[in-house]
mmCIF file of C-alpha atoms and ligand atoms in Angstrom:
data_model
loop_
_atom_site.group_PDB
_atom_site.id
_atom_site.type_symbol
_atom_site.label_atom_id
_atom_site.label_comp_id
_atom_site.label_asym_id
_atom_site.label_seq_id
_atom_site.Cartn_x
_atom_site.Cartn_y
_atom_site.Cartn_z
ATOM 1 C CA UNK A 1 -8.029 -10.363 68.040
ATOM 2 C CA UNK A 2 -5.187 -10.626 65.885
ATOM 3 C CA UNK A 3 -2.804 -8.091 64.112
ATOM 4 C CA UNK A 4 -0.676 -9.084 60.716
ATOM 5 C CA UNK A 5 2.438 -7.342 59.663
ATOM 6 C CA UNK A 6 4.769 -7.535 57.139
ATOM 7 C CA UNK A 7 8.549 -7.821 58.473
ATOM 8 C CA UNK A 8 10.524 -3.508 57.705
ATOM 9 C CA UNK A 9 7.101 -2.694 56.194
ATOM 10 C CA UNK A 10 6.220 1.146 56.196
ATOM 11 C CA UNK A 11 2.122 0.606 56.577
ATOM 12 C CA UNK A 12 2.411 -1.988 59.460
ATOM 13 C CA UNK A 13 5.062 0.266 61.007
ATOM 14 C CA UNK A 14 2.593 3.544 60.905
ATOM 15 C CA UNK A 15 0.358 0.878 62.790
ATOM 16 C CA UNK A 16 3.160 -0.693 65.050
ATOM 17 C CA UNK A 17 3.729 3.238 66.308
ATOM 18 C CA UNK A 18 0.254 4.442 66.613
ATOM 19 C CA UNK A 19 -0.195 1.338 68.912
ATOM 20 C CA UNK A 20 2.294 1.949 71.004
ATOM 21 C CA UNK A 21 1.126 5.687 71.412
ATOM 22 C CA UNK A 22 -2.144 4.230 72.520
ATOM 23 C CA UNK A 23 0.099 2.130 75.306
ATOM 24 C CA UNK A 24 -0.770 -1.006 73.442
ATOM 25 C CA UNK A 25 2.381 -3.704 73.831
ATOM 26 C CA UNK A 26 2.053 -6.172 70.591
ATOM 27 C CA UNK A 27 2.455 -9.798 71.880
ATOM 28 C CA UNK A 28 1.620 -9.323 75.537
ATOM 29 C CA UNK A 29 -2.005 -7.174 74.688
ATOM 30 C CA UNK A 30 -2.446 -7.975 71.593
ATOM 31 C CA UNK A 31 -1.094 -11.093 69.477
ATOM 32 C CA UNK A 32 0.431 -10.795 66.140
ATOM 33 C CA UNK A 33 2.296 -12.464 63.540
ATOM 34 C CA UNK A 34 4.793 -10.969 61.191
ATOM 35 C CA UNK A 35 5.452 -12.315 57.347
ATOM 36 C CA UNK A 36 8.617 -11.841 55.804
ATOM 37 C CA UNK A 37 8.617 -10.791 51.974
ATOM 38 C CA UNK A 38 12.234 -12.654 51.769
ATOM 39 C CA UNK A 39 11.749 -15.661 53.274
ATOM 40 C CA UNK A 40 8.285 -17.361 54.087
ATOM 41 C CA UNK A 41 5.839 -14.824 52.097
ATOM 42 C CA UNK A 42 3.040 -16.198 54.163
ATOM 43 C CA UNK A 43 0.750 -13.024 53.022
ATOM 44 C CA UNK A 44 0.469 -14.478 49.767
ATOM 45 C CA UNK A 45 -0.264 -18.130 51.070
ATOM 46 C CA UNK A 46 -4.153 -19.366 50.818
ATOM 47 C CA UNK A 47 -4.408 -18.999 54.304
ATOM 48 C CA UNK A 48 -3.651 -14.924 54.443
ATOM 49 C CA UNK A 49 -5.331 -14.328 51.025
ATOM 50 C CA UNK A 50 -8.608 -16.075 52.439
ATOM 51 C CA UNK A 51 -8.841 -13.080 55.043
ATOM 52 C CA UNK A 52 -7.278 -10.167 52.878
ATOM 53 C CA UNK A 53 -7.769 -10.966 49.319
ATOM 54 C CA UNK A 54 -5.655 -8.080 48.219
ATOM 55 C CA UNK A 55 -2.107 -9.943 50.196
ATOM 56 C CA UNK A 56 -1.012 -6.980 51.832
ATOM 57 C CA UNK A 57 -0.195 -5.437 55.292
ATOM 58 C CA UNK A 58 -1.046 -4.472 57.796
ATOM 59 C CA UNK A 59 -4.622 -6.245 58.654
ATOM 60 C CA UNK A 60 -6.343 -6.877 62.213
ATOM 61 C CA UNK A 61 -8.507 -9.750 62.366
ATOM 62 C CA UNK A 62 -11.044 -9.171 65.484
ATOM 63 C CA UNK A 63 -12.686 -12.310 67.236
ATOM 64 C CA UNK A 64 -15.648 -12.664 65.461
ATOM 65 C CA UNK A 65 -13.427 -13.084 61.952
ATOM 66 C CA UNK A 66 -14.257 -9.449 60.821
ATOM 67 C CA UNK A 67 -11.032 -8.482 58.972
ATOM 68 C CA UNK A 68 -9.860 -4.857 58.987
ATOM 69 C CA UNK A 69 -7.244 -3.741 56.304
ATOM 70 C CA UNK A 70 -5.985 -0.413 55.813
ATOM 71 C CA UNK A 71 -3.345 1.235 58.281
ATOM 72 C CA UNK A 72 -5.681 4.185 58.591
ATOM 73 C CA UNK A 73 -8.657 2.189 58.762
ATOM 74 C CA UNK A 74 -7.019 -0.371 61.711
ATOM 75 C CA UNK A 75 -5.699 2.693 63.488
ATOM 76 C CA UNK A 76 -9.602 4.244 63.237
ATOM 77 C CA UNK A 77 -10.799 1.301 64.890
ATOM 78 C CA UNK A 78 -8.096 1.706 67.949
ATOM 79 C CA UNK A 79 -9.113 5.247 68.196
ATOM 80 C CA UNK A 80 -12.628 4.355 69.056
ATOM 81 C CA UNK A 81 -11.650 1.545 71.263
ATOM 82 C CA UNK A 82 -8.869 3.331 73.131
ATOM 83 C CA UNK A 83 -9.559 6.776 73.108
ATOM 84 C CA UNK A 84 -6.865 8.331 74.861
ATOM 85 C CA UNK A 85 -4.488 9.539 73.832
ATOM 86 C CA UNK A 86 -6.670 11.192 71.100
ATOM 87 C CA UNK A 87 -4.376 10.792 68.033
ATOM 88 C CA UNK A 88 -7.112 11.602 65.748
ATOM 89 C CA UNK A 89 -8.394 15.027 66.464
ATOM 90 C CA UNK A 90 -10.798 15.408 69.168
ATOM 91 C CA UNK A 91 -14.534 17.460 67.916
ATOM 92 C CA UNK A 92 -15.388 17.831 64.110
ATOM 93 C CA UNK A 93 -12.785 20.608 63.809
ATOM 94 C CA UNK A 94 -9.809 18.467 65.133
ATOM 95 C CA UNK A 95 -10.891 15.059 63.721
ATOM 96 C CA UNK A 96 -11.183 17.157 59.810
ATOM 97 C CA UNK A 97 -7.855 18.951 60.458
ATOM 98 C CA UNK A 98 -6.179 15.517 61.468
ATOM 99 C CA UNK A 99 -7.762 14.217 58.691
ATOM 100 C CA UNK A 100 -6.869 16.298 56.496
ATOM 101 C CA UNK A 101 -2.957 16.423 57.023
ATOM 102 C CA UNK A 102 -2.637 12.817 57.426
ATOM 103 C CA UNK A 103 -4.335 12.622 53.888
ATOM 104 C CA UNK A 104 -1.253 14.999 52.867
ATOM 105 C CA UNK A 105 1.257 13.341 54.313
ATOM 106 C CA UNK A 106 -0.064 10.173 52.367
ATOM 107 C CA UNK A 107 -0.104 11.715 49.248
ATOM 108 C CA UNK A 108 2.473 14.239 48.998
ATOM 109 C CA UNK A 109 5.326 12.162 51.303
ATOM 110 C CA UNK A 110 4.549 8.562 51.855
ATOM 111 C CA UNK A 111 3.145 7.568 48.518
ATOM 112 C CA UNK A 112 6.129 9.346 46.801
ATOM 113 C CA UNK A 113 8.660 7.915 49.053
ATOM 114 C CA UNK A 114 7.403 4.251 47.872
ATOM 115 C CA UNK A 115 7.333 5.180 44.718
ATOM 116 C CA UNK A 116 10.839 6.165 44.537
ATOM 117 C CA UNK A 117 11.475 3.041 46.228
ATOM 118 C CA UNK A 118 9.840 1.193 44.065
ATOM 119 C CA UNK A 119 11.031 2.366 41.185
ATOM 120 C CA UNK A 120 14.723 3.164 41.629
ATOM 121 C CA UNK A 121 15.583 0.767 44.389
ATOM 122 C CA UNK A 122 17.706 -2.414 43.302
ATOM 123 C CA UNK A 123 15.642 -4.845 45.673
ATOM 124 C CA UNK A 124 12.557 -4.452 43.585
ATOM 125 C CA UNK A 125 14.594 -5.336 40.578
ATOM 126 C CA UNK A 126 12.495 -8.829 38.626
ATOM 127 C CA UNK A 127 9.655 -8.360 41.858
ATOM 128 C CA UNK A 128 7.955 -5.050 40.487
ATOM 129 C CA UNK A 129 7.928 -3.483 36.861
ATOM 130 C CA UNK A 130 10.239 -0.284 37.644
ATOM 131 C CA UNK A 131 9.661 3.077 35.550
ATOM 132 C CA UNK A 132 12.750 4.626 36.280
ATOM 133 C CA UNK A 133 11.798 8.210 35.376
ATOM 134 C CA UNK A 134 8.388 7.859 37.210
ATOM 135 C CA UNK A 135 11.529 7.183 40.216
ATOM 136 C CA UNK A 136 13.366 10.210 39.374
ATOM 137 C CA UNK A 137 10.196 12.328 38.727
ATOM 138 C CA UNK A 138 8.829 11.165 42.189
ATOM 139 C CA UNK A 139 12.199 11.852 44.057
ATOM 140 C CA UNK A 140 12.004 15.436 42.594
ATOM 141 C CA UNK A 141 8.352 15.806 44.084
ATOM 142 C CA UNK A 142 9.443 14.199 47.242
ATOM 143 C CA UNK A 143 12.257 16.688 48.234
ATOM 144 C CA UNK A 144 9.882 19.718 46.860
ATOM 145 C CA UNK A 145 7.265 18.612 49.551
ATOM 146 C CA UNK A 146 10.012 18.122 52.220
ATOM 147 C CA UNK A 147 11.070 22.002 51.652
ATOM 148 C CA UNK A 148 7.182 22.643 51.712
ATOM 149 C CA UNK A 149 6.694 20.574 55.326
ATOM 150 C CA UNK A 150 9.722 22.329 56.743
ATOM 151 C CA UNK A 151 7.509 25.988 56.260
ATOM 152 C CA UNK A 152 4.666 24.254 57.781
ATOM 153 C CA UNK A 153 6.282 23.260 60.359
ATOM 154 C CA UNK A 154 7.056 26.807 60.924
ATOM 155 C CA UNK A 155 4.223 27.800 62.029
ATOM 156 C CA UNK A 156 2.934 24.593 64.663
ATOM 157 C CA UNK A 157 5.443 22.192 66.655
ATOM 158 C CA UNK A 158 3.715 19.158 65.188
ATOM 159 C CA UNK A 159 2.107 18.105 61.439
ATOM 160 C CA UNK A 160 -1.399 18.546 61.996
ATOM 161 C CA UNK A 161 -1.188 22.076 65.008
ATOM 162 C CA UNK A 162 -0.379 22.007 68.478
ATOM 163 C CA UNK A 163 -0.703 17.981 69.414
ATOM 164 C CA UNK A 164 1.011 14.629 68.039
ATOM 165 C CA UNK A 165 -1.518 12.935 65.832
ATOM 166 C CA UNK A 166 -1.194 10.228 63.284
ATOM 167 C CA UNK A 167 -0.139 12.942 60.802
ATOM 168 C CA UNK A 168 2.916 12.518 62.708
ATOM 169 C CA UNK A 169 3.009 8.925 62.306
ATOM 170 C CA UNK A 170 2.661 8.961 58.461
ATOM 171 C CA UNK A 171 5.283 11.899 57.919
ATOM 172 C CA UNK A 172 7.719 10.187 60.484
ATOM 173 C CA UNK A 173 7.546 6.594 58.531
ATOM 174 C CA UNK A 174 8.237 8.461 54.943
ATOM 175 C CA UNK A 175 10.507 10.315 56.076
ATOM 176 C CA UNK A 176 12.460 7.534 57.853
ATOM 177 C CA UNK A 177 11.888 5.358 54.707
ATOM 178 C CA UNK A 178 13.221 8.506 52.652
ATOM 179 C CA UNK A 179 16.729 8.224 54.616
ATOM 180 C CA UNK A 180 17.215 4.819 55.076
ATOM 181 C CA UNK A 181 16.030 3.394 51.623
ATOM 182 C CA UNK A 182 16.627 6.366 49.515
ATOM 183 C CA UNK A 183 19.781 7.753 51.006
ATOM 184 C CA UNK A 184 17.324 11.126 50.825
ATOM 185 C CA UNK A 185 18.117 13.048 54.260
ATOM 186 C CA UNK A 186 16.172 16.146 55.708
ATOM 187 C CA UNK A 187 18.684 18.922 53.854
ATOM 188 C CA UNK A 188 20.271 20.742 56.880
ATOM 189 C CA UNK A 189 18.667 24.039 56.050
ATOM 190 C CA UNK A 190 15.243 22.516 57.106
ATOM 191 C CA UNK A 191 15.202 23.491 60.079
ATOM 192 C CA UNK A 192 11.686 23.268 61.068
ATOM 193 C CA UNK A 193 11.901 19.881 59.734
ATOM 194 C CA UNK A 194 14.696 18.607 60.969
ATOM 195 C CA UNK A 195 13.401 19.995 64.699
ATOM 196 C CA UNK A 196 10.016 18.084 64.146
ATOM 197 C CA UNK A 197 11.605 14.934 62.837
ATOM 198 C CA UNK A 198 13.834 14.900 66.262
ATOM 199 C CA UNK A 199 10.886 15.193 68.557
ATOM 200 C CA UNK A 200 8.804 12.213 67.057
ATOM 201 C CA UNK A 201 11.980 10.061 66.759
ATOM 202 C CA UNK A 202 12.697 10.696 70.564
ATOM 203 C CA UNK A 203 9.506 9.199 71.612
ATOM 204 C CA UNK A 204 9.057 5.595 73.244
ATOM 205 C CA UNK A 205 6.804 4.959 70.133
ATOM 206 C CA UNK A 206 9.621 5.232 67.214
ATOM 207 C CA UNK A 207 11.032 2.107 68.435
ATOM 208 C CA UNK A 208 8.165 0.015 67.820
HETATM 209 N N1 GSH B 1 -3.010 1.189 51.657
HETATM 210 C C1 GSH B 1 -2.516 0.074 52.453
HETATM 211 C C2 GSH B 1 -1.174 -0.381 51.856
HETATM 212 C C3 GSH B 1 -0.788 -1.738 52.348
HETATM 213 C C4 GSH B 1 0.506 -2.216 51.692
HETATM 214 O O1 GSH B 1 0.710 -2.077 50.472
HETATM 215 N N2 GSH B 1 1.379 -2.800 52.496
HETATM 216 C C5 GSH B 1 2.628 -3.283 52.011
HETATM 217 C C6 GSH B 1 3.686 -3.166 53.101
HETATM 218 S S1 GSH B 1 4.124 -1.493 53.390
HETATM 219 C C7 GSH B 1 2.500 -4.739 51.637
HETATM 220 O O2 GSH B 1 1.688 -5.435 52.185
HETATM 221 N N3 GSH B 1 3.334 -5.204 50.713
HETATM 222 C C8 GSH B 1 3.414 -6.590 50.369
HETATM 223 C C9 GSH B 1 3.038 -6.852 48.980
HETATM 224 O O3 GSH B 1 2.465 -5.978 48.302
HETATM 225 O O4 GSH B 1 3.288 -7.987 48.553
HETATM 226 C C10 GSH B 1 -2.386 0.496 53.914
HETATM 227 O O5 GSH B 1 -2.354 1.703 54.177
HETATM 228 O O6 GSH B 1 -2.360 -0.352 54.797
#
């Protein structure tokens, strides 16, 4: 078995921390290689684009050649095979309501946050076509959604209720993309943000 990554990417790094919740160490368990967008672009050489047409990161190729793409789908496939901790919801109940907030956090934080990125950030500049209203209109939803999480987060320590789930994961990788990349910090009267945001960066897992 084999994992690819892409060198500071936000997908591989959702799957970089959701195996190292599941106590997986890349390189001694399981092998890996990393690609670089600056320097040797090898997910766009033959070789990469023979097992993931579509060139992109993360992917986990398993013995038998089977290639699995998709953060979500990759980390679905741990889940099954590792199964504690449960990061997925446990029952029909949990695994929905996990479901259903990581699906959020996609949508309403992640995808924005690239977007932005994308669109407004001077390192895409001659690499992707960049819209910069769609940027600024993005950036607006973005910090709407952040004042939205913070009354979520009111009501339950973590994204999805009362456990750490791969909501988490997905919310903690925007939202670190949103400060770093954007210069777009939790405001400091998110409290129930800000609280969240420093419980999932103190574990073992945000250094992965
Ligand atoms: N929906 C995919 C997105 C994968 C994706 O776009 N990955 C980015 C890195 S965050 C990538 O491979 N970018 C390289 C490129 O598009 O050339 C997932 O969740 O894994």
């Amino acid at each position: 078995m084999k994992l690819y990554l892409l060198k500071n990417g936000v997908n591989p790094r959702r799957v970089r921390i959701f195996l190292a919740e599941k106590r997986v160490r890349l390189g001694t368990d399981l092998p890996f290689e990393e690609f670089d967008m600056e320097e040797n672009k090898g997910h766009k050489q033959l070789a990469y684009l023979a097992k993931n047409p579509m060139g992109t990161l993360p992917a986990l190729e398993l013995d038998d050649g089977t290639v699995i793409a998709e953060s979500v789908a990759i980390c679905r496939y741990v889940e099954e095979m590792i199964t504690e901790p449960v990061l997925m919801g446990r029952g029909a109940l949990g695994a929905a309501t996990v479901e259903m907030w990581n699906r959020r956090m996609e949508l309403e934080l992640l995808l924005p946050t690239i977007d932005v990125f994308v669109h407004t950030h001077p390192f895409w500049v001659g690499r992707r076509p960049q819209i910069a209203d769609w940027g600024a209109a993005r950036r607006t939803h973005l910090v709407d959604r952040m004042k939205w999480l913070d009354g979520e987060l009111q009501a339950h320590p973590f994204i999805a209720g009362d456990t750490y789930s791969i909501a988490d994961i997905t919310a903690q990788v925007a939202l670190l993309t949103a400060r770093g990349a954007l210069k777009l910090a939790i405001p400091d009267d998110h409290v129930h943000l800000a609280r969240w945001y420093a419980a999932v960066s103190s574990r073992p897992s945000a250094r992965a």
